[in-house]
Short mmCIF file of C-alpha atoms and ligand atoms in Angstrom, two decimals:
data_model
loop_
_atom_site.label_atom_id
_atom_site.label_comp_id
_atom_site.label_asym_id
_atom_site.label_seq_id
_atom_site.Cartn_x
_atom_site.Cartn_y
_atom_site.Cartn_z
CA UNK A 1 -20.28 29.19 -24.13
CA UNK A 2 -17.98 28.13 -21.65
CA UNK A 3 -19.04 29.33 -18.38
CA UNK A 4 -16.15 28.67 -15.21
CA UNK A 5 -16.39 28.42 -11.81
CA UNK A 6 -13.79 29.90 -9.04
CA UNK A 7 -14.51 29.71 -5.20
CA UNK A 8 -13.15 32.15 -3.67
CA UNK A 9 -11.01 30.98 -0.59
CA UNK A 10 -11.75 34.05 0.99
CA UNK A 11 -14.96 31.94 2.74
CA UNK A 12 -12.95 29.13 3.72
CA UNK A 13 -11.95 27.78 6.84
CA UNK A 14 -8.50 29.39 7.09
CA UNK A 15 -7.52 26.16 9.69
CA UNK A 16 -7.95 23.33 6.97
CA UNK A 17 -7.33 25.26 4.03
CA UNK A 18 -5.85 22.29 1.83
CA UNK A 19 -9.00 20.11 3.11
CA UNK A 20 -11.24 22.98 1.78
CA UNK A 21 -9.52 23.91 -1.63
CA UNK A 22 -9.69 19.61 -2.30
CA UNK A 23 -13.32 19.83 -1.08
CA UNK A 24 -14.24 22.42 -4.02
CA UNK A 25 -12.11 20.49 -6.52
CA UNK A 26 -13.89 17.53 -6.22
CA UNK A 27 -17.41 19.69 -6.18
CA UNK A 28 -16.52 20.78 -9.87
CA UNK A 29 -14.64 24.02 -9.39
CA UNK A 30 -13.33 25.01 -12.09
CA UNK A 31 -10.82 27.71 -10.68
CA UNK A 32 -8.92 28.31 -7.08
CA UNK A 33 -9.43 31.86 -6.63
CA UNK A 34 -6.85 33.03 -3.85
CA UNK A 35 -7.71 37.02 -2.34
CA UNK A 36 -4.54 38.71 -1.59
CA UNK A 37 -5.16 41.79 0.69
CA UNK A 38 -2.60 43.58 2.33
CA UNK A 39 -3.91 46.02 4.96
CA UNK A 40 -3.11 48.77 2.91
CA UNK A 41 -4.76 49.08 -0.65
CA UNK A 42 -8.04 47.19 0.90
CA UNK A 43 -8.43 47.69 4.81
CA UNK A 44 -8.13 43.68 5.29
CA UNK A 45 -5.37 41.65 5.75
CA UNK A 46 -4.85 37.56 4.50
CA UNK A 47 -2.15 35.11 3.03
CA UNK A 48 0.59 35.79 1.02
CA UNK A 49 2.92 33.12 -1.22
CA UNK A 50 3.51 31.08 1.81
CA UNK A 51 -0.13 29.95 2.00
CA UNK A 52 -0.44 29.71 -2.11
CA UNK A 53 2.79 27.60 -2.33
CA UNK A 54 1.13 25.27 0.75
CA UNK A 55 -2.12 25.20 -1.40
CA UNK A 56 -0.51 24.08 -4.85
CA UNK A 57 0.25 20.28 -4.23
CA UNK A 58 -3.59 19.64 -3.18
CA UNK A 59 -5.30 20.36 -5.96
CA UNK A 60 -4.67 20.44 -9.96
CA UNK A 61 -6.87 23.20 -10.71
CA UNK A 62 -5.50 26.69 -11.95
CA UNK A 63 -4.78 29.17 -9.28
CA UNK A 64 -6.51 32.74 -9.99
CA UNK A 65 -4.88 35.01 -7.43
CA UNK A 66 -6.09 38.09 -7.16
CA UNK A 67 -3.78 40.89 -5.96
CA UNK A 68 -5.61 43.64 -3.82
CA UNK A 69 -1.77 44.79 -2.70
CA UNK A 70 -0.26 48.01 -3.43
CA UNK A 71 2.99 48.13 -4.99
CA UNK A 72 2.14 44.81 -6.80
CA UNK A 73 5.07 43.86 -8.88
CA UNK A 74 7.68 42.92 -6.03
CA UNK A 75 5.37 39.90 -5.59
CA UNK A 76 4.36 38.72 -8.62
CA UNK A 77 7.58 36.60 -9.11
CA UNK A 78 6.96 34.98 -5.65
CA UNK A 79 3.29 34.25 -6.70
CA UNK A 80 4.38 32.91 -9.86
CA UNK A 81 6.79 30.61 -7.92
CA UNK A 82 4.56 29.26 -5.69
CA UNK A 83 2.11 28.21 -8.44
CA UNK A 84 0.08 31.00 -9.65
CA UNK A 85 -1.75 30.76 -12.67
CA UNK A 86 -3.25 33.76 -13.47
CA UNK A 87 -2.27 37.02 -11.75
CA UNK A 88 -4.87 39.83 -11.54
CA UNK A 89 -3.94 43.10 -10.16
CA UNK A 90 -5.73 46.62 -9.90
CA UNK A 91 -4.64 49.30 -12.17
CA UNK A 92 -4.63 51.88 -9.34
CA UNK A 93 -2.10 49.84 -7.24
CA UNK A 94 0.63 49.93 -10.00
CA UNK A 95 2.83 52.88 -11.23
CA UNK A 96 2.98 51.16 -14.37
CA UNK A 97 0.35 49.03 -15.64
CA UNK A 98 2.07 48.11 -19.29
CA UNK A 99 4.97 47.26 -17.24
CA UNK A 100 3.26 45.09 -14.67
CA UNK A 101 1.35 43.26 -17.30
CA UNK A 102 5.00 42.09 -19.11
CA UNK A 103 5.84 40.91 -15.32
CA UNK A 104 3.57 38.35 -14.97
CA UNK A 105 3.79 37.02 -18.60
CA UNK A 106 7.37 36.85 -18.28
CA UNK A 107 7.15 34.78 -15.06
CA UNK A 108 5.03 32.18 -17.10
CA UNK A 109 1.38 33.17 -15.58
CA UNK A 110 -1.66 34.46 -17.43
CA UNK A 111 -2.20 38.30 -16.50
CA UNK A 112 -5.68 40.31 -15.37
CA UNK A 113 -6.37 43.60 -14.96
CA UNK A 114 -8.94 44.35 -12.40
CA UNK A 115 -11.77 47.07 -12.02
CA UNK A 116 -13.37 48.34 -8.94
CA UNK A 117 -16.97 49.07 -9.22
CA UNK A 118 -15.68 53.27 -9.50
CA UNK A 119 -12.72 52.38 -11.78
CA UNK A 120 -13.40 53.49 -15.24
CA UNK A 121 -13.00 51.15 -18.47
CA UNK A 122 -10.53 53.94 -20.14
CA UNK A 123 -7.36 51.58 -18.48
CA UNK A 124 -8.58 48.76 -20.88
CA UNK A 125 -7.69 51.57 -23.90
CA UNK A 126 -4.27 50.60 -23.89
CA UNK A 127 -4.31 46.78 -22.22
CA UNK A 128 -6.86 44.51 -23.33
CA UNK A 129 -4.81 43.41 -26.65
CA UNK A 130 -2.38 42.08 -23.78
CA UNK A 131 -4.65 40.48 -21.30
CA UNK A 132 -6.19 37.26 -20.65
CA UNK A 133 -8.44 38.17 -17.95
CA UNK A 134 -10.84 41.15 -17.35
CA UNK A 135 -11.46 41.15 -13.38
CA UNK A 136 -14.72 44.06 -12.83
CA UNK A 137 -15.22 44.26 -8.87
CA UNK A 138 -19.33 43.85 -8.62
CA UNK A 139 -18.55 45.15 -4.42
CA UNK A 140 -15.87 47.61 -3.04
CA UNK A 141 -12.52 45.22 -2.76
CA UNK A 142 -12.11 44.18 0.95
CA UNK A 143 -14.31 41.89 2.25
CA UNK A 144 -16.60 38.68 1.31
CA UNK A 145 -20.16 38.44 2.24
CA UNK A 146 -21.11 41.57 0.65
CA UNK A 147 -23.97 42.80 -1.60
CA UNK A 148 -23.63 42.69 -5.38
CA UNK A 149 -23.55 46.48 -6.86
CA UNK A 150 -26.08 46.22 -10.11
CA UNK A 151 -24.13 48.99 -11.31
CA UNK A 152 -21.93 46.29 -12.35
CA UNK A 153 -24.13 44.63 -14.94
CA UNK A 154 -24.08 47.72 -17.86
CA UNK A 155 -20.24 47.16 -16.72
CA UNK A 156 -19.97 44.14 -18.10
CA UNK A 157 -21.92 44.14 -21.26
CA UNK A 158 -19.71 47.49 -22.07
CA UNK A 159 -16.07 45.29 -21.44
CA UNK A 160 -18.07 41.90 -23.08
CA UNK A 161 -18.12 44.43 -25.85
CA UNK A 162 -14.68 45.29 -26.12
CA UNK A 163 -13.74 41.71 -25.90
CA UNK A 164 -15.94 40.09 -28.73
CA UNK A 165 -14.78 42.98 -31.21
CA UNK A 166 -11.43 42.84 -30.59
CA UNK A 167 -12.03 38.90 -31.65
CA UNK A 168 -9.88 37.55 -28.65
CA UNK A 169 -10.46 34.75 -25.90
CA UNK A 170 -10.10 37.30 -22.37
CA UNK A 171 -11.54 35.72 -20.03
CA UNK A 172 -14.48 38.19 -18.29
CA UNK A 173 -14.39 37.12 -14.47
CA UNK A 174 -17.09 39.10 -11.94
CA UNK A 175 -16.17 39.34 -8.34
CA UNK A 176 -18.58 39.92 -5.51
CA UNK A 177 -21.87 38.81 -4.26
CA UNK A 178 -22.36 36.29 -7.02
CA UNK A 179 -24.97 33.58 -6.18
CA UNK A 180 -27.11 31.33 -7.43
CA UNK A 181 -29.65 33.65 -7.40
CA UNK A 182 -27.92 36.14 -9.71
CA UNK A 183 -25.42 34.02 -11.45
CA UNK A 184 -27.89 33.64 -14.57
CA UNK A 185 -28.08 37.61 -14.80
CA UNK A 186 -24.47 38.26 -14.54
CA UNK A 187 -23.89 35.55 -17.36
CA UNK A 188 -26.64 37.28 -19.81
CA UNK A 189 -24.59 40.60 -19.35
CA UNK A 190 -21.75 38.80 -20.39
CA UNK A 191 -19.25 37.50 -18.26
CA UNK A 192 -17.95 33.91 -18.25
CA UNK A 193 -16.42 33.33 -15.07
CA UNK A 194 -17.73 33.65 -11.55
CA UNK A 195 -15.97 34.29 -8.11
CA UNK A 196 -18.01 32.96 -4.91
CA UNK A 197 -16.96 33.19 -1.59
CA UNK A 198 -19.34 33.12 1.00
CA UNK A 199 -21.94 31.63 -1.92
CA UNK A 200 -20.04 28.73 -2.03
CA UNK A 201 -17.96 27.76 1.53
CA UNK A 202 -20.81 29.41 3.44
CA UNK A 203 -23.11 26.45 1.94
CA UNK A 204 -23.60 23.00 3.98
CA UNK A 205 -23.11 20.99 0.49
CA UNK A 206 -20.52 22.85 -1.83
CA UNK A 207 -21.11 20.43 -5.39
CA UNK A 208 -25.01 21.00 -4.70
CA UNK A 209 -24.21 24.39 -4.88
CA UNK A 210 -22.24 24.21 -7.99
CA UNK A 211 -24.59 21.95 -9.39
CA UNK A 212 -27.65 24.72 -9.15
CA UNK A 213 -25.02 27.48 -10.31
CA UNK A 214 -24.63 25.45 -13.15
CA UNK A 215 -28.00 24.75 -13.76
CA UNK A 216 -28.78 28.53 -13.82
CA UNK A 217 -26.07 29.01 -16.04
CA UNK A 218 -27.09 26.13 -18.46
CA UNK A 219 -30.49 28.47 -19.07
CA UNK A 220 -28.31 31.49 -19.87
CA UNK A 221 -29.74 32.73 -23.60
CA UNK A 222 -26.99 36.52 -24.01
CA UNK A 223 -28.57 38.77 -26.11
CA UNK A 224 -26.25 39.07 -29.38
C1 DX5 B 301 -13.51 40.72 -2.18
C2 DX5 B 301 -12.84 39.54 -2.82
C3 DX5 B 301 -13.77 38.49 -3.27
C4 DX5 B 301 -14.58 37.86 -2.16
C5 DX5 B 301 -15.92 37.58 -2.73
O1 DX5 B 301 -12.62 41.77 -2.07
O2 DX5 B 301 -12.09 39.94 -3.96
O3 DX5 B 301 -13.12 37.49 -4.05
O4 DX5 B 301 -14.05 36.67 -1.66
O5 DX5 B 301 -16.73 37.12 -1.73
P1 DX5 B 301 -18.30 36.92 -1.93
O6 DX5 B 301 -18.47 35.95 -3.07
O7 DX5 B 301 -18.74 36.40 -0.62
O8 DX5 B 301 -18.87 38.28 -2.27
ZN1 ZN B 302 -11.33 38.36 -5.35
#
């Protein structure tokens, strides 16, 4: 099992960004994930491709930008030119998910769909064969620092599922409250990668605390 990593810079300290994202690299991140939010769809408000194209040159890792913007596919291109990876975006926030999918292969960047903790599984119907990434929301999209919602665990057995009988590698990525207290649990259920924000930059030593998530992990027996 191959279990990944991605601090959200959500946490960070917005004034040294590029000394923060280089300070998780070199703690064994494994993933950059970058929270878009727009004031709009989610009632918060931080960087756009400006502050993603700054990022890029100080660190090698993927970039896993996650789109909580509404319309989404005016600014996929621009993410995708300042060094996206993989673009996740919420179905509810598109007019046209199939569409918005195509957009971000076509601009050369691995595509996600994401689900909110109240966002049913029947938009993966018609998608998963398409994605790479599975994004399920474990807290409402807005803010970091909040609880984790166990309604999220059945959640992710249900998509981990989906993925292992349709027989491709999607990534399953959990966003929200994830800690080393509940990283083992959210593995067993099924998913594979891990968002923390405030888990991670809100922590005095940042590769200690990748080191214990990765401990827990490292224990994780998923029921077949
Ligand atoms: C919330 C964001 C998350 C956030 C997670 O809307 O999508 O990525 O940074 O923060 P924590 O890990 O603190 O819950
Ligand atoms: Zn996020």
């Amino acid at each position: 099992m191959t279990f990944r990593i991605a601090p959200s810079i959500l946490s960070a300290d917005f004034a040294r960004l590029g000394d923060e994202v280089r300070a998780v690299a070199q703690a064994g991140a494994d993933l950059i994930h970058f929270d878009v939010m727009d004031n709009h769809y989610v009632p918060n408000l931080t960087a756009g491709p400006l502050v993603c194209a700054a990022l890029r040159p100080h660190v090698s890792l993927p970039i896993d930008v996650h789109l909580m913007v509404k319309p989404v596919d005016r600014i996929i291109p621009d993410f995708a030119r300042a060094g996206a990876n993989l673009i996740s975006f919420h179905p509810e926030a598109t007019e046209h998910v199939d569409r918005t999918i195509g957009l971000i292969h076509e601009h050369g960047c691995k595509a996600g769909l994401v689900f909110n903790p109240a966002t049913s599984l029947v938009w993966l119907d018609h998608t998963l064969d398409k994605l790479d990434l599975v994004l399920l929301m474990s807290v409402n999209p807005g803010f970091g620092g909040q609880q984790f919602i166990a309604s999220a665990l059945p959640k992710i057995a249900e998509v981990r599922r989906r993925i292992d009988k349709l027989g491709r590698d999607v990534w399953l990525e959990v966003d929200g409250g994830v800690k080393a207290e509940n990283i083992a649990e959210v593995a067993a259920a099924g998913a594979d990668t891990f968002v923390a924000g405030s888990a991670i930059f809100g922590s005095k030593d940042y590769a200690a605390t990748i080191r214990d998530m990765r401990t827990r992990l490292g224990m994780v027996r998923r029921a077949a």
